[in-house]
Short mmCIF file of C-alpha atoms in Angstrom, two decimals:
data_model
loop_
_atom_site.label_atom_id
_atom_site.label_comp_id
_atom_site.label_asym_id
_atom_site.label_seq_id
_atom_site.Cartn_x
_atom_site.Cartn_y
_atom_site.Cartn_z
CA UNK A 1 164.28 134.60 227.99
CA UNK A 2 164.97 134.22 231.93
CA UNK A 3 165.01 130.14 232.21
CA UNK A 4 165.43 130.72 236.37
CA UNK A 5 162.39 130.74 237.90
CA UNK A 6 163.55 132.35 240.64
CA UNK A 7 164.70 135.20 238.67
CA UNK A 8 161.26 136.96 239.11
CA UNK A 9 161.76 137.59 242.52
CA UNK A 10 165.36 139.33 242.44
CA UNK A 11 165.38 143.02 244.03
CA UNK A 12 166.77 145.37 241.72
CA UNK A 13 168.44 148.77 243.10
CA UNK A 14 167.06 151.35 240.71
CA UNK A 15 169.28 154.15 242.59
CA UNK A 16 170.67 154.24 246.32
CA UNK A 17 168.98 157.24 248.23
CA UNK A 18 170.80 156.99 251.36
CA UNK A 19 172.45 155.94 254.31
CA UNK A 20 171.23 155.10 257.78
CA UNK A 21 173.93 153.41 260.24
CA UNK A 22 175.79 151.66 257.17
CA UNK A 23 172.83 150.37 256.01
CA UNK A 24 171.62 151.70 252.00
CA UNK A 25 168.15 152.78 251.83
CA UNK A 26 167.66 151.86 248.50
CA UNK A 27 164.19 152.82 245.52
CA UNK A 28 164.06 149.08 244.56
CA UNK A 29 161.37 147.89 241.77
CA UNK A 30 159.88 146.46 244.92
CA UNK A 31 159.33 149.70 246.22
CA UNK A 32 158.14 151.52 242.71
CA UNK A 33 155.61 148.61 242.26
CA UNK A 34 153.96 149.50 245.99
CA UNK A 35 153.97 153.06 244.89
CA UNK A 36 151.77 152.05 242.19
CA UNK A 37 149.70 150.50 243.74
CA UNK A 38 148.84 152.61 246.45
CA UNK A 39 148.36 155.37 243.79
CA UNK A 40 145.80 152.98 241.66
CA UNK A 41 144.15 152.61 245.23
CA UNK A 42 143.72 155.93 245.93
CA UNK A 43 143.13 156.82 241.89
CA UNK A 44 140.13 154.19 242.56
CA UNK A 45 138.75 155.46 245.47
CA UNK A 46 138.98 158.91 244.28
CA UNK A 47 137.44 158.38 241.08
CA UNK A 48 134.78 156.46 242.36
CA UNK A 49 133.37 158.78 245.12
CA UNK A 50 131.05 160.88 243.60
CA UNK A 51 128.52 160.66 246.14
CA UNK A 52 125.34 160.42 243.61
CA UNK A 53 122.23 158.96 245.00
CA UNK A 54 121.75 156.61 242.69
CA UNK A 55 125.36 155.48 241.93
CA UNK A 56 126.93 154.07 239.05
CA UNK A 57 128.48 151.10 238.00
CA UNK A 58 132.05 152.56 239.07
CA UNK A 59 130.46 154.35 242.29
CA UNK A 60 128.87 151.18 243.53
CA UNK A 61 131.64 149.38 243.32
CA UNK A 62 133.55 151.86 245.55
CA UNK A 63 130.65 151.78 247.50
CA UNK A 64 130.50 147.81 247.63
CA UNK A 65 134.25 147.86 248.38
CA UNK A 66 133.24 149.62 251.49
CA UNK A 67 130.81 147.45 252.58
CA UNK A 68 132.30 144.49 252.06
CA UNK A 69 135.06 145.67 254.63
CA UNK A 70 132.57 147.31 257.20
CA UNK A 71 130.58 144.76 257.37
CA UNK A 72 133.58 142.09 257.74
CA UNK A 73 134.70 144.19 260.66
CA UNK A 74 131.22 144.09 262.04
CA UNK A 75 130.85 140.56 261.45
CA UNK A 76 134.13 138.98 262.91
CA UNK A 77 134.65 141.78 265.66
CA UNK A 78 131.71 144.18 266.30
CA UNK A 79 130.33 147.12 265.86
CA UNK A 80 133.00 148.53 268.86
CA UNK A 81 135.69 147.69 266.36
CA UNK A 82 134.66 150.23 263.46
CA UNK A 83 137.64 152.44 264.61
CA UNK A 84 139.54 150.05 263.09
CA UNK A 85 138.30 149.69 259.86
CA UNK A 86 140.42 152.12 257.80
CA UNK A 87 143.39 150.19 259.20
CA UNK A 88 141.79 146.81 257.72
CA UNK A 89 140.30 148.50 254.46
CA UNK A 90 143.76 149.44 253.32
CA UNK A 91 145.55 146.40 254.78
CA UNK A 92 142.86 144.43 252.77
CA UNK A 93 143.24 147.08 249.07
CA UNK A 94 146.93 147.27 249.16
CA UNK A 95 147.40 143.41 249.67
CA UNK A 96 144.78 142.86 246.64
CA UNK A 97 146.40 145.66 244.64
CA UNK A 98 149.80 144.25 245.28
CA UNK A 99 149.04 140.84 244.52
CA UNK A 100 147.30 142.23 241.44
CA UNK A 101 149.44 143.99 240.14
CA UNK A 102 151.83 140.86 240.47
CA UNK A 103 149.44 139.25 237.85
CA UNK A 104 150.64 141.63 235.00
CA UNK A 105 153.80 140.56 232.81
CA UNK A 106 157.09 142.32 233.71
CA UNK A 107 155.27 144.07 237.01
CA UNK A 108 157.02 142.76 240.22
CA UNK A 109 154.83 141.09 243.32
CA UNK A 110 155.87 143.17 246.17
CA UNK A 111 153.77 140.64 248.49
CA UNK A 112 156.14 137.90 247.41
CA UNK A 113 158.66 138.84 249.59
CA UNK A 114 158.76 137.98 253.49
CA UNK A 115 160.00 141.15 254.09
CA UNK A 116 157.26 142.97 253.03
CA UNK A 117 154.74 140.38 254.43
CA UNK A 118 156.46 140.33 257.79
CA UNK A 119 156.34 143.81 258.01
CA UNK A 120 152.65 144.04 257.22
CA UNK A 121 152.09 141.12 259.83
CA UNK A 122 154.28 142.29 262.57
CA UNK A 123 152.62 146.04 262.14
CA UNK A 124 148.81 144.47 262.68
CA UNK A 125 150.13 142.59 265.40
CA UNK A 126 151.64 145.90 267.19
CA UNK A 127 148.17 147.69 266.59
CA UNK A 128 146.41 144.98 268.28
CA UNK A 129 149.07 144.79 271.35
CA UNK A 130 148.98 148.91 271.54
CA UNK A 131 145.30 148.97 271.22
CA UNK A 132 144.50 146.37 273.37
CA UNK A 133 147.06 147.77 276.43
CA UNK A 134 145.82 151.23 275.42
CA UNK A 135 141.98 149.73 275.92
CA UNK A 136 142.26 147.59 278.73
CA UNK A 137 145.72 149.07 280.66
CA UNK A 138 147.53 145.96 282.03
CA UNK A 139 144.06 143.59 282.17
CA UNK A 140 144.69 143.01 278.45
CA UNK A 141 147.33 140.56 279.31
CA UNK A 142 144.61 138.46 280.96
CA UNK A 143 144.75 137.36 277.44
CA UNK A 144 147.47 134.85 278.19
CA UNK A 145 145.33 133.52 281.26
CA UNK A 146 142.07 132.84 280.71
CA UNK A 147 140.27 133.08 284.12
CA UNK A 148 138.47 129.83 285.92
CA UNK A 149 141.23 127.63 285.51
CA UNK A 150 142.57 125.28 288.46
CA UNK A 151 146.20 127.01 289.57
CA UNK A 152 148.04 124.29 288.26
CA UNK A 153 146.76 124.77 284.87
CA UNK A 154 148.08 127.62 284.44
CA UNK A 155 151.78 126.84 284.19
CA UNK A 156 150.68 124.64 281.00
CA UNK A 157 147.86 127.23 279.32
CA UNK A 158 150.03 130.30 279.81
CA UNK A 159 152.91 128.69 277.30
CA UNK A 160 150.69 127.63 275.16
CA UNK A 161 148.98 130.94 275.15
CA UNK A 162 152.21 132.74 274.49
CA UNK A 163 152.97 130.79 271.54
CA UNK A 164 149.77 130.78 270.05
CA UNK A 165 149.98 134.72 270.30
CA UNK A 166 153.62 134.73 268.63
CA UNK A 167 152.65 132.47 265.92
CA UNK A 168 150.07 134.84 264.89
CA UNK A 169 152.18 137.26 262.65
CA UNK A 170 154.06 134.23 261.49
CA UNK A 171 151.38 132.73 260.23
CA UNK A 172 150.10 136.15 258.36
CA UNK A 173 153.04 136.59 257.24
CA UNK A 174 154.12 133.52 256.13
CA UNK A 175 151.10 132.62 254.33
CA UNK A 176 150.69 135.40 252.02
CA UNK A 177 154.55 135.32 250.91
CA UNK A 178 154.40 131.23 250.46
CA UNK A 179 151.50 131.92 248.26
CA UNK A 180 152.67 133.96 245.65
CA UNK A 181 155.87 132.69 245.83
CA UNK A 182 154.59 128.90 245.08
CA UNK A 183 152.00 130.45 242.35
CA UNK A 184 154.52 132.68 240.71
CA UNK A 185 157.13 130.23 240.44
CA UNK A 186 154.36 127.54 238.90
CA UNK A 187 153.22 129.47 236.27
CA UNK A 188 157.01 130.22 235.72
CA UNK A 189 157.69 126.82 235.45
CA UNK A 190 154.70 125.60 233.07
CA UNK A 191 155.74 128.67 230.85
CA UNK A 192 159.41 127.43 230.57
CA UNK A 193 158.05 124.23 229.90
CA UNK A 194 155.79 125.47 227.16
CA UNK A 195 158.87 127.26 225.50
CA UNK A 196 161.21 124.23 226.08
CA UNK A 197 158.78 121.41 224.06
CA UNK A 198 158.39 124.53 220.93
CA UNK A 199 161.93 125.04 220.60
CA UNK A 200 162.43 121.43 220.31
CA UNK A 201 159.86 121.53 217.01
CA UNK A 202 158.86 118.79 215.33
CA UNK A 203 156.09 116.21 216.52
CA UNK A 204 157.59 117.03 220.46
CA UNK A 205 156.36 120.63 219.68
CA UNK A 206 152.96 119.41 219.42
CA UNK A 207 153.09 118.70 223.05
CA UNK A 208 152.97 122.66 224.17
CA UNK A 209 149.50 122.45 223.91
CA UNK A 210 149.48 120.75 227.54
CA UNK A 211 151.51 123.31 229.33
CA UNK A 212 149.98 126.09 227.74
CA UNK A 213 146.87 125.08 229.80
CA UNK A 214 148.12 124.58 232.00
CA UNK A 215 149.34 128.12 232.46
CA UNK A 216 146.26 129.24 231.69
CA UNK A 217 144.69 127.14 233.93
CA UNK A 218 147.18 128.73 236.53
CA UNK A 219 146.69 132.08 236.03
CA UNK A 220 142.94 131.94 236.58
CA UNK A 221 143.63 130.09 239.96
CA UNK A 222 146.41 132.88 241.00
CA UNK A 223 143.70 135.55 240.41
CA UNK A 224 141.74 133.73 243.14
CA UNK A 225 144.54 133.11 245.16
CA UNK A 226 145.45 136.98 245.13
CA UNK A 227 142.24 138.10 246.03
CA UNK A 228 141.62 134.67 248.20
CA UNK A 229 144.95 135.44 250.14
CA UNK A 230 144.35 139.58 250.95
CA UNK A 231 140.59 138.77 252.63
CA UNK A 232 142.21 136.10 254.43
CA UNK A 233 144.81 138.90 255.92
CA UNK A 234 142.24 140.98 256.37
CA UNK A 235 139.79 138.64 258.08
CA UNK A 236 142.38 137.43 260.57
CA UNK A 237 143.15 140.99 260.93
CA UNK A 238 139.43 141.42 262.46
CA UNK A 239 139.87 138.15 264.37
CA UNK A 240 143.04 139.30 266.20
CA UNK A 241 141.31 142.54 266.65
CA UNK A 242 138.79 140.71 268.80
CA UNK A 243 141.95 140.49 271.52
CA UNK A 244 141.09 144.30 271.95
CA UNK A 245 137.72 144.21 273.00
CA UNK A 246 137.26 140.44 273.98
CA UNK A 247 139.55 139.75 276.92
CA UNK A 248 138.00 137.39 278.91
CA UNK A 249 137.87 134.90 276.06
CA UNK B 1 116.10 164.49 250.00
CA UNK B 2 117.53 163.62 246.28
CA UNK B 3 117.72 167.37 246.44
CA UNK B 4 120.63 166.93 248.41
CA UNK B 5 122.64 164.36 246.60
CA UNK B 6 123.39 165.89 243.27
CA UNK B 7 119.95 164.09 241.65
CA UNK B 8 118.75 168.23 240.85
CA UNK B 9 115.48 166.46 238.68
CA UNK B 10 112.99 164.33 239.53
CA UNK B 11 113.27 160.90 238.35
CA UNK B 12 109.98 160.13 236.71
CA UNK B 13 108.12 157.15 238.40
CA UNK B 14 108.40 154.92 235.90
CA UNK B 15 112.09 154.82 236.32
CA UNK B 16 111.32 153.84 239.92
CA UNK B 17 109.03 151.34 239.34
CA UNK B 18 111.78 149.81 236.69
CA UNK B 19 113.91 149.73 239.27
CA UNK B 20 112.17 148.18 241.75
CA UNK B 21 111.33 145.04 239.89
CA UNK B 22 114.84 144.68 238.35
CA UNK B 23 115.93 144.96 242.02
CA UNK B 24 113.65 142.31 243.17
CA UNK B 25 114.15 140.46 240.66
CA UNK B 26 117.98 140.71 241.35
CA UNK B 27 117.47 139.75 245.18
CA UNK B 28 114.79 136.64 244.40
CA UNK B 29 118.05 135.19 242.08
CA UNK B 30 120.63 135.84 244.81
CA UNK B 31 118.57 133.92 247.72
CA UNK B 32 118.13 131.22 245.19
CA UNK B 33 121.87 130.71 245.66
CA UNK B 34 122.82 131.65 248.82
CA UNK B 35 125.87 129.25 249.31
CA UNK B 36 128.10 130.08 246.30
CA UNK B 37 129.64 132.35 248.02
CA UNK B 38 131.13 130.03 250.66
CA UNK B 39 133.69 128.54 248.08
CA UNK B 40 136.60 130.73 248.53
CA UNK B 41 136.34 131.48 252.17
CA UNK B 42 136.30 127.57 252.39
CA UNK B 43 139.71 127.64 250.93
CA UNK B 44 140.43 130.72 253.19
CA UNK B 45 139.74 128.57 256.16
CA UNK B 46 141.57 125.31 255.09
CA UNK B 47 144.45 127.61 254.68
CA UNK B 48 144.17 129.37 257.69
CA UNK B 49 144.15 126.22 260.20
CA UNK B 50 146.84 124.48 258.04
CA UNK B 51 148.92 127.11 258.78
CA UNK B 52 148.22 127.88 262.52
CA UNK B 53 149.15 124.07 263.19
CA UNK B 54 152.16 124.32 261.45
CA UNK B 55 153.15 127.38 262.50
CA UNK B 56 152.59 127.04 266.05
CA UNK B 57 154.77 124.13 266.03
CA UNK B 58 157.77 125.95 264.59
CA UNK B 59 157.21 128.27 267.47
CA UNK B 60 157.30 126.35 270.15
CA UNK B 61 160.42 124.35 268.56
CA UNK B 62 161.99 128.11 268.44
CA UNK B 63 161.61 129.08 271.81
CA UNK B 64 162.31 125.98 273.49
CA UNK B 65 165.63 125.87 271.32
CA UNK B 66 166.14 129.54 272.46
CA UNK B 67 165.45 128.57 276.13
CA UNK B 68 168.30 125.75 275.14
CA UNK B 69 171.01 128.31 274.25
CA UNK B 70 170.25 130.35 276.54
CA UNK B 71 170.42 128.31 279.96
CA UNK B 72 172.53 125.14 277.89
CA UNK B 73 169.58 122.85 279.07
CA UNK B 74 170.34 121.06 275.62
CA UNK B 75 167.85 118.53 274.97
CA UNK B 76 165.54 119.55 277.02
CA UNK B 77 164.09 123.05 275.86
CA UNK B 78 163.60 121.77 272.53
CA UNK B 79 161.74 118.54 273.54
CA UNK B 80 159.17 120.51 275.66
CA UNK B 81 159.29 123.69 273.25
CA UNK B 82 158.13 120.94 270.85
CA UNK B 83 155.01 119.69 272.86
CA UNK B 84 154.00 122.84 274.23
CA UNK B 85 153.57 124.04 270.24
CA UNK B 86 151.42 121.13 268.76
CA UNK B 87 149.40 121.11 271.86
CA UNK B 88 148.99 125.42 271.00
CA UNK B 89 148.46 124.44 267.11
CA UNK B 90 145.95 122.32 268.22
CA UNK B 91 144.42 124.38 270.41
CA UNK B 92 144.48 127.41 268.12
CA UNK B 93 142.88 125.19 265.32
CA UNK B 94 139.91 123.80 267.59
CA UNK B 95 139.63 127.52 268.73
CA UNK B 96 139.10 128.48 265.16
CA UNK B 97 137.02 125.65 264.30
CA UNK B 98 134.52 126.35 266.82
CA UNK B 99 134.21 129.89 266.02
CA UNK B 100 133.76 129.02 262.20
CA UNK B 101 131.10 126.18 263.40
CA UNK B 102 129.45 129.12 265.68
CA UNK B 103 129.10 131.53 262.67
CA UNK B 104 127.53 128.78 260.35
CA UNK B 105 125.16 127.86 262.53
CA UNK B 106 124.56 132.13 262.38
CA UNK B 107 125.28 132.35 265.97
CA UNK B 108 126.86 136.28 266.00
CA UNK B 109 130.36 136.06 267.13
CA UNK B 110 131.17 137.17 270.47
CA UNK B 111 128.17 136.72 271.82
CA UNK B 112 129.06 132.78 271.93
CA UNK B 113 131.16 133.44 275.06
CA UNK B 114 129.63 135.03 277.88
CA UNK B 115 131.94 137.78 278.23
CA UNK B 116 131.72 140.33 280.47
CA UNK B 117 134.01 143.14 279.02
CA UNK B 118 135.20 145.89 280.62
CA UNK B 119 132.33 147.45 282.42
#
């Protein structure tokens, strides 16, 4: 039994592929686990699109899927904003699936590390500053400045702008990686616990009872949490998208 | 029209009529309860602005320590790095707080600011 609770999160080389400027590119279980699922993603979405009038129980939930995510980018950004909302749907499917998957015994939580996060975070920030440059040419960085201000103002807002825009994929990223970590590592704890007060036996053994609600207890609130934690991405996601559209904010 | 979708029979008018009331009946029970559904966005939100406070403070400590190495203004940077982040965390978070109080009182978003955009 792995008594480190830490242990969950090691990266495991299955084989080294290659080589780019000294660096290994490496298939880690990381990797295999993100293969999976995008493949249960798209195994979803393709089994579920039948396009029946009437759908099914499977079918509508494809179809509420959908929905939910159209009508989230509708909601938070506008209807202007629907381009983007393949980029958000899958953003939004592979965080759930990843944090999912995560769940399961012996499966690994890609979204546990920052390095996956940040690169998720970092990406949505890059589609925003490309879109909104592409969109609004040099203008967009009237972002920064938000017009009707005394002169002197500006040498204090335009910091503060700056770092409010920086903090942005920090705080995706950040968020999402804390929160699996801290949940994974809790239920790893209250399970080591529960296995600690058995092998003692006796009347101590009795005791077990308390961490093994725990645990449960746990598990129930990580399944929020991962599903919690992906429309949260997702949502602020929309909201930075509004820096497209929205300048004069 | 069903023609078109893969429904090749008629569906007899019973089955409609079935459907109708369960799907009534289905909507009069979900605007009995409209606010469950709040709940985990609420958490959504807490996390969100506990973050963006935080966060933005660690930024602005970053840069202003980067400013520090950079042109050896040692205290300095840091100090002023420091303020300039809270006052962005709290400006982000009253930013966000007012756009979540906009879309509960079902004000549609955007339209709160009088933006012109791009003609």
């Amino acid at each position: 039994m792995a008594s480190d609770p830490m242990e969950q999160f090691k990266i495991k080389d299955a084989a080294e592929l290659f080589e780019i400027g000294g660096q290994t590119i490496s298939w880690t279980n990381s990797s295999f686990w993100m293969v999976v699922s995008a493949i249960l993603i798209i195994g979803f979405f393709a089994l579920t699109t039948k396009r029946k009038l009437v759908p099914g129980k499977m079918q509508s939930l494809g179809e509420l899927s959908y929905e939910f995510i159209a009508n989230m980018v509708k909601d938070t950004t506008g209807v202007e904003a629907m381009k983007f909302m393949p980029f958000v749907f899958t953003l939004f499917f592979f965080i759930l699936a990843a944090n999912l998957i995560g769940m399961n015994p012996y499966a690994f939580t890609t979204t546990s590390h920052i390095a996956v996060t940040a690169a998720l975070a970092v990406f949505t920030i890059c589609v925003v500053i490309v879109a909104g440059i592409w969109k609004n040419g040099l203008k967009w960085f009237k972002i920064f400045a938000p017009s009707g201000l005394p002169a002197i103002m500006y040498v204090i807002i335009i910091p503060i702008e700056i770092i409010s825009f920086i903090s942005r994929p920090i705080t995706l990223a950040v968020r999402l990686f804390a929160n699996m970590v801290a949940g994974h590592v809790m239920l790893k704890l209250f399970a080591i616990f529960a296995a600690f007060l058995a092998a003692k036996g006796g009347i101590v053994a009795l005791g077990v009872v308390v961490p093994v609600l725990a645990t449960t207890a746990i598990v129930a609130l990580e399944f929020l949490i991962a599903g919690l934690q992906a429309f949260v991405f997702a949502i602020l996601t929309c909201v930075y998208l509004n820096d497209v559209y929205h300048v004069d904010h | 029209m069903a023609n078109q979708n893969g429904q090749n029979h008629a569906s007899k008018p019973t089955d409609l009529n079935d459907l109708g009331a369960r799907l009534n009946a289905a909507k009069a029970k979900y605007e009995a309860v409209p606010e469950v559904k709040d709940d985990g966005s609420m958490l959504g939100q807490a996390w969100r602005m506990s973050t963006e406070l935080v966060v933005s403070v660690i930024v602005g400590l970053g840069l202003g320590y980067g400013i520090d190495v950079i042109f050896g203004s040692k205290p300095w940077g840091i100090l002023i790095g420091l303020c300039f982040g809270f006052a962005a965390g709290i400006m982000t978070v009253l930013r966000t707080s007012a756009k979540m109080d906009a879309q509960n009182a079902g004000i549609p978003l955007g339209d709160d600011m009088p933006d012109d955009e791009d003609e």
